Short mmCIF file of C-alpha atoms in Angstrom, two decimals:
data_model
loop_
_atom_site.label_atom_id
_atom_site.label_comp_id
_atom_site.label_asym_id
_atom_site.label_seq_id
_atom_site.Cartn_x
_atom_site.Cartn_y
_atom_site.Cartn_z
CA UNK A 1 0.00 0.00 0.00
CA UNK A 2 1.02 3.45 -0.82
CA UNK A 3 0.96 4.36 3.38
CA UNK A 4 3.69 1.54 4.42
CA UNK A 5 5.73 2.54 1.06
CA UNK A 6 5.31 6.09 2.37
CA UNK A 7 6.49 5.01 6.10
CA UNK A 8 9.33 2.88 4.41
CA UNK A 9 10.34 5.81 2.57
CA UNK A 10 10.44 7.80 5.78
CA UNK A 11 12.45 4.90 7.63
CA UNK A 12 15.18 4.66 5.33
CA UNK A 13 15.36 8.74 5.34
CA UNK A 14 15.73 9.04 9.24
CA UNK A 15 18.20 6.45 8.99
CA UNK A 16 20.23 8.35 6.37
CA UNK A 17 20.10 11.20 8.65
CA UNK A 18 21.04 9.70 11.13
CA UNK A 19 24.08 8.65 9.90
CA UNK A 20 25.16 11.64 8.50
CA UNK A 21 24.92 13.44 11.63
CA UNK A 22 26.57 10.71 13.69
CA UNK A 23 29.24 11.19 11.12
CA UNK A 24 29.58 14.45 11.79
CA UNK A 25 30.28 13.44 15.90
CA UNK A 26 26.92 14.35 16.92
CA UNK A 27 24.43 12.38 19.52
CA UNK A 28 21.46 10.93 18.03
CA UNK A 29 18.02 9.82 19.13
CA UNK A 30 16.06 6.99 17.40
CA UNK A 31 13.34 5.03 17.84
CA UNK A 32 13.88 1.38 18.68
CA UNK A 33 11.62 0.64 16.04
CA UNK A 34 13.76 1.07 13.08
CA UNK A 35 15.26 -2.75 11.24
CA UNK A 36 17.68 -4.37 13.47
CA UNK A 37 20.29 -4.20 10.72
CA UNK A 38 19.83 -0.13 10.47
CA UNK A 39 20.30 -0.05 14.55
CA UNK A 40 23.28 -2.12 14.50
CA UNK A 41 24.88 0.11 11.75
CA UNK A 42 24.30 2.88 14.13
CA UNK A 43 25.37 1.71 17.12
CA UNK A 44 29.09 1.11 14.97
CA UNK A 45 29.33 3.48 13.70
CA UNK A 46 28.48 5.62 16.80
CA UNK A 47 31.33 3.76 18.47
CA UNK A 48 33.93 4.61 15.30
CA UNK A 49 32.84 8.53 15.73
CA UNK A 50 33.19 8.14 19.37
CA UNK A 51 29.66 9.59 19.77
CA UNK A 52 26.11 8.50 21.33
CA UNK A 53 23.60 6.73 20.08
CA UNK A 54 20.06 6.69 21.75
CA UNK A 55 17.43 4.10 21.21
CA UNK A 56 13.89 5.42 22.44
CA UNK A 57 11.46 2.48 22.81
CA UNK A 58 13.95 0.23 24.07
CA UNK A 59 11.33 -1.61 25.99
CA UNK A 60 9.54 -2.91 22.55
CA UNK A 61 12.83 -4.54 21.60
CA UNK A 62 13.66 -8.34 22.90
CA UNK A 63 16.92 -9.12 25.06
CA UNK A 64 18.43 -10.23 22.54
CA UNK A 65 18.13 -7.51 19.95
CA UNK A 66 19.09 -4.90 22.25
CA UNK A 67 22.37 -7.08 23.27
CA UNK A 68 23.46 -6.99 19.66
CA UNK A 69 23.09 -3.17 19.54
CA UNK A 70 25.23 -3.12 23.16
CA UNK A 71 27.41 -5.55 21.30
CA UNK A 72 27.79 -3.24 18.09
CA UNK A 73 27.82 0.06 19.75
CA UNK A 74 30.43 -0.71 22.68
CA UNK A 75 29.90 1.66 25.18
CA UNK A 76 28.12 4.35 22.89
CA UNK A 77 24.86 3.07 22.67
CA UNK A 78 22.30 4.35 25.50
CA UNK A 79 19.10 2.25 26.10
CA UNK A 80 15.50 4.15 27.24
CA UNK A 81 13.32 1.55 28.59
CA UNK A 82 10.79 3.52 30.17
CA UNK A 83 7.30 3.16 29.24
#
């Protein structure tokens, strides 16, 4: 449908953004709800630019997705699980 194209679309542009400005050495915010893949890309490479990465929504990730983003981000990742 054109609506999930239209939130894909949207997705894949925070994402971009994202990574540009984590390039750039600055802190970012993003939802927990973005692909797995796209949060353990930016948990790297917020580790490489020695920057933060934050993950709202934490809570609506399992265990075990959230301990490969730790994994990825090493130290640079923070985790907001409040509801």
């Amino acid at each position: 449908s054109n609506r999930s194209f239209a939130m894909s679309v949207d997705l894949t542009r925070d994402v971009r953004v994202a990574q540009s400005l984590l390039r750039l050495g600055a802190r970012v915010v993003v939802s927990a709800t973005l692909p797995l893949s796209d949060l353990i890309a930016l948990a790297q490479q917020a580790a490489e630019r020695d920057t933060m990465l934050t993950l709202r929504g934490a809570s609506e990730r399992s265990s075990a997705d959230l301990e490969r983003v730790a994994m990825a981000g090493r130290g640079h990742v923070t985790f907001d699980l409040s509801v």
